[in-house]
Amino acid sequence: MKIKTQSRKVNKAWLNDHVNDPWVKLAQKEGYRARAAYKLKEIDETFGLVRPGHVVVDLGASPGAWSQYLRRRLGTRVGAGGETSVNGVIIALDLLPMEPIEGVSFLQGDFREPEVLEQLEALVGERKLDLVVSDMAPNLSGIASADAARVADLVELALSFAHDHLKPDGALVAKVFHGGAYDGLVQAFRRQFRVVKVIKPKASRDRSAETFLVGLGLKAMLNESPR
């Protein structure tokens, strides 16, 4: 009984924090599906990642806040009524379904499955990417070593995909968590990118262990996938 009571208290506290969160309120006001949009917004504004004409892949896209932000950044007004078209390409992927976003191509599937990766690569085609953004995170079990391995696996897959598809001056943004695998992931980024930055956006809750690694410019010396 104590565990259930504690769980209800935790859920109630989380719900209260969520409802009163200024970023949640701002997202609702500005039409974003989640507060996460402001994480990518701050990262983009800090490093100047998204530019007109860019080809971008959004990994772990659902519910679509990052894709919404990308769509707005790449939107160009084309009519007197305020309609916009996309000056660029946005491809989104997630294991979970996502409500459509005009101008965003969405693929539902597990990024860890080879056939899903093949479908994503088919959508990308021969185009080289300017930017890969990854908000992917596994379902956490509470077992630190197992969770660290799951997180590392997803980030390494994102690194491998970026290695194969980014332009030489392209960039990768990936969510990571502080813990046993963190230092190894930073080193993996440093092996692959000329410049590596760490950022915890203001919209990321203080108590959250998440942070974001930003890799800028592929190292020309790499000839093999980091998998």
mmCIF file with all atom_site columns, N, CA, C and O in Angstrom, residues 67-96:
data_model
loop_
_atom_site.group_PDB
_atom_site.id
_atom_site.type_symbol
_atom_site.label_atom_id
_atom_site.label_alt_id
_atom_site.label_comp_id
_atom_site.label_asym_id
_atom_site.label_entity_id
_atom_site.label_seq_id
_atom_site.pdbx_PDB_ins_code
_atom_site.Cartn_x
_atom_site.Cartn_y
_atom_site.Cartn_z
_atom_site.occupancy
_atom_site.B_iso_or_equiv
_atom_site.pdbx_formal_charge
_atom_site.auth_seq_id
_atom_site.auth_comp_id
_atom_site.auth_asym_id
_atom_site.auth_atom_id
_atom_site.pdbx_PDB_model_num
ATOM 1   N N  . SER A 1 67 ? 10.167 18.138 -35.329 1.00 0.00 ? 67 SER A N  1
ATOM 2   C CA . SER A 1 67 ? 9.833  18.264 -36.750 1.00 0.00 ? 67 SER A CA 1
ATOM 3   C C  . SER A 1 67 ? 9.036  19.532 -37.008 1.00 0.00 ? 67 SER A C  1
ATOM 4   O O  . SER A 1 67 ? 9.210  20.191 -38.047 1.00 0.00 ? 67 SER A O  1
ATOM 5   N N  . GLN A 1 68 ? 8.147  19.896 -36.069 1.00 0.00 ? 68 GLN A N  1
ATOM 6   C CA . GLN A 1 68 ? 7.418  21.155 -36.194 1.00 0.00 ? 68 GLN A CA 1
ATOM 7   C C  . GLN A 1 68 ? 8.376  22.338 -36.222 1.00 0.00 ? 68 GLN A C  1
ATOM 8   O O  . GLN A 1 68 ? 8.227  23.250 -37.047 1.00 0.00 ? 68 GLN A O  1
ATOM 9   N N  . TYR A 1 69 ? 9.348  22.334 -35.314 1.00 0.00 ? 69 TYR A N  1
ATOM 10  C CA . TYR A 1 69 ? 10.315 23.428 -35.273 1.00 0.00 ? 69 TYR A CA 1
ATOM 11  C C  . TYR A 1 69 ? 11.098 23.483 -36.589 1.00 0.00 ? 69 TYR A C  1
ATOM 12  O O  . TYR A 1 69 ? 11.276 24.574 -37.170 1.00 0.00 ? 69 TYR A O  1
ATOM 13  N N  . LEU A 1 70 ? 11.553 22.344 -37.063 1.00 0.00 ? 70 LEU A N  1
ATOM 14  C CA . LEU A 1 70 ? 12.307 22.302 -38.318 1.00 0.00 ? 70 LEU A CA 1
ATOM 15  C C  . LEU A 1 70 ? 11.453 22.810 -39.479 1.00 0.00 ? 70 LEU A C  1
ATOM 16  O O  . LEU A 1 70 ? 11.930 23.555 -40.338 1.00 0.00 ? 70 LEU A O  1
ATOM 17  N N  . ARG A 1 71 ? 10.178 22.400 -39.488 1.00 0.00 ? 71 ARG A N  1
ATOM 18  C CA . ARG A 1 71 ? 9.260  22.842 -40.560 1.00 0.00 ? 71 ARG A CA 1
ATOM 19  C C  . ARG A 1 71 ? 9.109  24.360 -40.542 1.00 0.00 ? 71 ARG A C  1
ATOM 20  O O  . ARG A 1 71 ? 9.099  25.008 -41.603 1.00 0.00 ? 71 ARG A O  1
ATOM 21  N N  . ARG A 1 72 ? 8.998  24.936 -39.375 1.00 0.00 ? 72 ARG A N  1
ATOM 22  C CA . ARG A 1 72 ? 8.863  26.391 -39.280 1.00 0.00 ? 72 ARG A CA 1
ATOM 23  C C  . ARG A 1 72 ? 10.149 27.094 -39.705 1.00 0.00 ? 72 ARG A C  1
ATOM 24  O O  . ARG A 1 72 ? 10.114 28.139 -40.365 1.00 0.00 ? 72 ARG A O  1
ATOM 25  N N  . ARG A 1 73 ? 11.283 26.521 -39.327 1.00 0.00 ? 73 ARG A N  1
ATOM 26  C CA . ARG A 1 73 ? 12.570 27.139 -39.679 1.00 0.00 ? 73 ARG A CA 1
ATOM 27  C C  . ARG A 1 73 ? 12.817 27.093 -41.177 1.00 0.00 ? 73 ARG A C  1
ATOM 28  O O  . ARG A 1 73 ? 13.458 27.987 -41.744 1.00 0.00 ? 73 ARG A O  1
ATOM 29  N N  . LEU A 1 74 ? 12.325 26.039 -41.832 1.00 0.00 ? 74 LEU A N  1
ATOM 30  C CA . LEU A 1 74 ? 12.575 25.881 -43.263 1.00 0.00 ? 74 LEU A CA 1
ATOM 31  C C  . LEU A 1 74 ? 11.395 26.362 -44.103 1.00 0.00 ? 74 LEU A C  1
ATOM 32  O O  . LEU A 1 74 ? 11.394 26.189 -45.324 1.00 0.00 ? 74 LEU A O  1
ATOM 33  N N  . GLY A 1 75 ? 10.400 26.959 -43.466 1.00 0.00 ? 75 GLY A N  1
ATOM 34  C CA . GLY A 1 75 ? 9.229  27.425 -44.188 1.00 0.00 ? 75 GLY A CA 1
ATOM 35  C C  . GLY A 1 75 ? 9.493  28.728 -44.920 1.00 0.00 ? 75 GLY A C  1
ATOM 36  O O  . GLY A 1 75 ? 10.192 29.608 -44.424 1.00 0.00 ? 75 GLY A O  1
ATOM 37  N N  . THR A 1 76 ? 8.924  28.842 -46.103 1.00 0.00 ? 76 THR A N  1
ATOM 38  C CA . THR A 1 76 ? 9.020  30.046 -46.908 1.00 0.00 ? 76 THR A CA 1
ATOM 39  C C  . THR A 1 76 ? 7.616  30.480 -47.321 1.00 0.00 ? 76 THR A C  1
ATOM 40  O O  . THR A 1 76 ? 6.856  29.658 -47.837 1.00 0.00 ? 76 THR A O  1
ATOM 41  N N  . ARG A 1 77 ? 7.271  31.729 -47.079 1.00 0.00 ? 77 ARG A N  1
ATOM 42  C CA . ARG A 1 77 ? 5.940  32.215 -47.440 1.00 0.00 ? 77 ARG A CA 1
ATOM 43  C C  . ARG A 1 77 ? 5.827  32.282 -48.964 1.00 0.00 ? 77 ARG A C  1
ATOM 44  O O  . ARG A 1 77 ? 6.687  32.837 -49.643 1.00 0.00 ? 77 ARG A O  1
ATOM 45  N N  . VAL A 1 78 ? 4.727  31.712 -49.489 1.00 0.00 ? 78 VAL A N  1
ATOM 46  C CA . VAL A 1 78 ? 4.578  31.654 -50.948 1.00 0.00 ? 78 VAL A CA 1
ATOM 47  C C  . VAL A 1 78 ? 3.289  32.307 -51.438 1.00 0.00 ? 78 VAL A C  1
ATOM 48  O O  . VAL A 1 78 ? 3.085  32.425 -52.637 1.00 0.00 ? 78 VAL A O  1
ATOM 49  N N  . GLY A 1 79 ? 2.410  32.721 -50.531 1.00 0.00 ? 79 GLY A N  1
ATOM 50  C CA . GLY A 1 79 ? 1.151  33.306 -50.976 1.00 0.00 ? 79 GLY A CA 1
ATOM 51  C C  . GLY A 1 79 ? 0.730  34.480 -50.127 1.00 0.00 ? 79 GLY A C  1
ATOM 52  O O  . GLY A 1 79 ? 1.192  34.658 -49.003 1.00 0.00 ? 79 GLY A O  1
ATOM 53  N N  . ALA A 1 80 ? -0.193 35.269 -50.670 1.00 0.00 ? 80 ALA A N  1
ATOM 54  C CA . ALA A 1 80 ? -0.683 36.428 -49.933 1.00 0.00 ? 80 ALA A CA 1
ATOM 55  C C  . ALA A 1 80 ? -1.431 36.012 -48.675 1.00 0.00 ? 80 ALA A C  1
ATOM 56  O O  . ALA A 1 80 ? -1.531 36.769 -47.717 1.00 0.00 ? 80 ALA A O  1
ATOM 57  N N  . GLY A 1 81 ? -1.950 34.785 -48.673 1.00 0.00 ? 81 GLY A N  1
ATOM 58  C CA . GLY A 1 81 ? -2.690 34.296 -47.518 1.00 0.00 ? 81 GLY A CA 1
ATOM 59  C C  . GLY A 1 81 ? -1.810 33.770 -46.405 1.00 0.00 ? 81 GLY A C  1
ATOM 60  O O  . GLY A 1 81 ? -2.315 33.311 -45.380 1.00 0.00 ? 81 GLY A O  1
ATOM 61  N N  . GLY A 1 82 ? -0.509 33.821 -46.601 1.00 0.00 ? 82 GLY A N  1
ATOM 62  C CA . GLY A 1 82 ? 0.405  33.370 -45.555 1.00 0.00 ? 82 GLY A CA 1
ATOM 63  C C  . GLY A 1 82 ? 0.798  31.916 -45.654 1.00 0.00 ? 82 GLY A C  1
ATOM 64  O O  . GLY A 1 82 ? 1.469  31.393 -44.772 1.00 0.00 ? 82 GLY A O  1
ATOM 65  N N  . GLU A 1 83 ? 0.399  31.223 -46.755 1.00 0.00 ? 83 GLU A N  1
ATOM 66  C CA . GLU A 1 83 ? 0.782  29.816 -46.895 1.00 0.00 ? 83 GLU A CA 1
ATOM 67  C C  . GLU A 1 83 ? 2.311  29.704 -47.019 1.00 0.00 ? 83 GLU A C  1
ATOM 68  O O  . GLU A 1 83 ? 2.966  30.617 -47.498 1.00 0.00 ? 83 GLU A O  1
ATOM 69  N N  . THR A 1 84 ? 2.826  28.586 -46.583 1.00 0.00 ? 84 THR A N  1
ATOM 70  C CA . THR A 1 84 ? 4.271  28.381 -46.669 1.00 0.00 ? 84 THR A CA 1
ATOM 71  C C  . THR A 1 84 ? 4.585  27.059 -47.343 1.00 0.00 ? 84 THR A C  1
ATOM 72  O O  . THR A 1 84 ? 3.793  26.115 -47.313 1.00 0.00 ? 84 THR A O  1
ATOM 73  N N  . SER A 1 85 ? 5.740  27.001 -47.958 1.00 0.00 ? 85 SER A N  1
ATOM 74  C CA . SER A 1 85 ? 6.270  25.747 -48.485 1.00 0.00 ? 85 SER A CA 1
ATOM 75  C C  . SER A 1 85 ? 7.578  25.471 -47.761 1.00 0.00 ? 85 SER A C  1
ATOM 76  O O  . SER A 1 85 ? 8.111  26.339 -47.066 1.00 0.00 ? 85 SER A O  1
ATOM 77  N N  . VAL A 1 86 ? 8.088  24.270 -47.905 1.00 0.00 ? 86 VAL A N  1
ATOM 78  C CA . VAL A 1 86 ? 9.327  23.908 -47.231 1.00 0.00 ? 86 VAL A CA 1
ATOM 79  C C  . VAL A 1 86 ? 10.510 24.150 -48.157 1.00 0.00 ? 86 VAL A C  1
ATOM 80  O O  . VAL A 1 86 ? 10.591 23.556 -49.234 1.00 0.00 ? 86 VAL A O  1
ATOM 81  N N  . ASN A 1 87 ? 11.411 25.007 -47.724 1.00 0.00 ? 87 ASN A N  1
ATOM 82  C CA . ASN A 1 87 ? 12.648 25.244 -48.462 1.00 0.00 ? 87 ASN A CA 1
ATOM 83  C C  . ASN A 1 87 ? 13.700 24.302 -47.895 1.00 0.00 ? 87 ASN A C  1
ATOM 84  O O  . ASN A 1 87 ? 14.581 24.691 -47.129 1.00 0.00 ? 87 ASN A O  1
ATOM 85  N N  . GLY A 1 88 ? 13.570 23.023 -48.259 1.00 0.00 ? 88 GLY A N  1
ATOM 86  C CA . GLY A 1 88 ? 14.444 21.988 -47.732 1.00 0.00 ? 88 GLY A CA 1
ATOM 87  C C  . GLY A 1 88 ? 13.699 20.671 -47.682 1.00 0.00 ? 88 GLY A C  1
ATOM 88  O O  . GLY A 1 88 ? 12.614 20.532 -48.250 1.00 0.00 ? 88 GLY A O  1
ATOM 89  N N  . VAL A 1 89 ? 14.276 19.705 -46.989 1.00 0.00 ? 89 VAL A N  1
ATOM 90  C CA . VAL A 1 89 ? 13.684 18.373 -46.856 1.00 0.00 ? 89 VAL A CA 1
ATOM 91  C C  . VAL A 1 89 ? 13.751 17.951 -45.393 1.00 0.00 ? 89 VAL A C  1
ATOM 92  O O  . VAL A 1 89 ? 14.802 18.076 -44.760 1.00 0.00 ? 89 VAL A O  1
ATOM 93  N N  . ILE A 1 90 ? 12.629 17.458 -44.873 1.00 0.00 ? 90 ILE A N  1
ATOM 94  C CA . ILE A 1 90 ? 12.586 16.952 -43.496 1.00 0.00 ? 90 ILE A CA 1
ATOM 95  C C  . ILE A 1 90 ? 12.046 15.538 -43.530 1.00 0.00 ? 90 ILE A C  1
ATOM 96  O O  . ILE A 1 90 ? 10.932 15.292 -44.016 1.00 0.00 ? 90 ILE A O  1
ATOM 97  N N  . ILE A 1 91 ? 12.822 14.602 -42.993 1.00 0.00 ? 91 ILE A N  1
ATOM 98  C CA . ILE A 1 91 ? 12.406 13.201 -42.893 1.00 0.00 ? 91 ILE A CA 1
ATOM 99  C C  . ILE A 1 91 ? 12.428 12.818 -41.424 1.00 0.00 ? 91 ILE A C  1
ATOM 100 O O  . ILE A 1 91 ? 13.444 12.998 -40.748 1.00 0.00 ? 91 ILE A O  1
ATOM 101 N N  . ALA A 1 92 ? 11.306 12.329 -40.927 1.00 0.00 ? 92 ALA A N  1
ATOM 102 C CA . ALA A 1 92 ? 11.182 11.986 -39.510 1.00 0.00 ? 92 ALA A CA 1
ATOM 103 C C  . ALA A 1 92 ? 10.942 10.493 -39.347 1.00 0.00 ? 92 ALA A C  1
ATOM 104 O O  . ALA A 1 92 ? 10.307 9.848  -40.195 1.00 0.00 ? 92 ALA A O  1
ATOM 105 N N  . LEU A 1 93 ? 11.439 9.954  -38.244 1.00 0.00 ? 93 LEU A N  1
ATOM 106 C CA . LEU A 1 93 ? 11.278 8.526  -37.952 1.00 0.00 ? 93 LEU A CA 1
ATOM 107 C C  . LEU A 1 93 ? 11.026 8.323  -36.473 1.00 0.00 ? 93 LEU A C  1
ATOM 108 O O  . LEU A 1 93 ? 11.622 8.990  -35.626 1.00 0.00 ? 93 LEU A O  1
ATOM 109 N N  . ASP A 1 94 ? 10.134 7.382  -36.156 1.00 0.00 ? 94 ASP A N  1
ATOM 110 C CA . ASP A 1 94 ? 9.927  7.004  -34.764 1.00 0.00 ? 94 ASP A CA 1
ATOM 111 C C  . ASP A 1 94 ? 9.263  5.637  -34.714 1.00 0.00 ? 94 ASP A C  1
ATOM 112 O O  . ASP A 1 94 ? 8.550  5.229  -35.640 1.00 0.00 ? 94 ASP A O  1
ATOM 113 N N  . LEU A 1 95 ? 9.494  4.955  -33.599 1.00 0.00 ? 95 LEU A N  1
ATOM 114 C CA . LEU A 1 95 ? 8.833  3.677  -33.337 1.00 0.00 ? 95 LEU A CA 1
ATOM 115 C C  . LEU A 1 95 ? 7.339  3.889  -33.122 1.00 0.00 ? 95 LEU A C  1
ATOM 116 O O  . LEU A 1 95 ? 6.517  3.044  -33.477 1.00 0.00 ? 95 LEU A O  1
ATOM 117 N N  . LEU A 1 96 ? 6.984  5.039  -32.541 1.00 0.00 ? 96 LEU A N  1
ATOM 118 C CA . LEU A 1 96 ? 5.587  5.370  -32.252 1.00 0.00 ? 96 LEU A CA 1
ATOM 119 C C  . LEU A 1 96 ? 4.970  6.135  -33.417 1.00 0.00 ? 96 LEU A C  1
ATOM 120 O O  . LEU A 1 96 ? 5.679  6.755  -34.209 1.00 0.00 ? 96 LEU A O  1
#
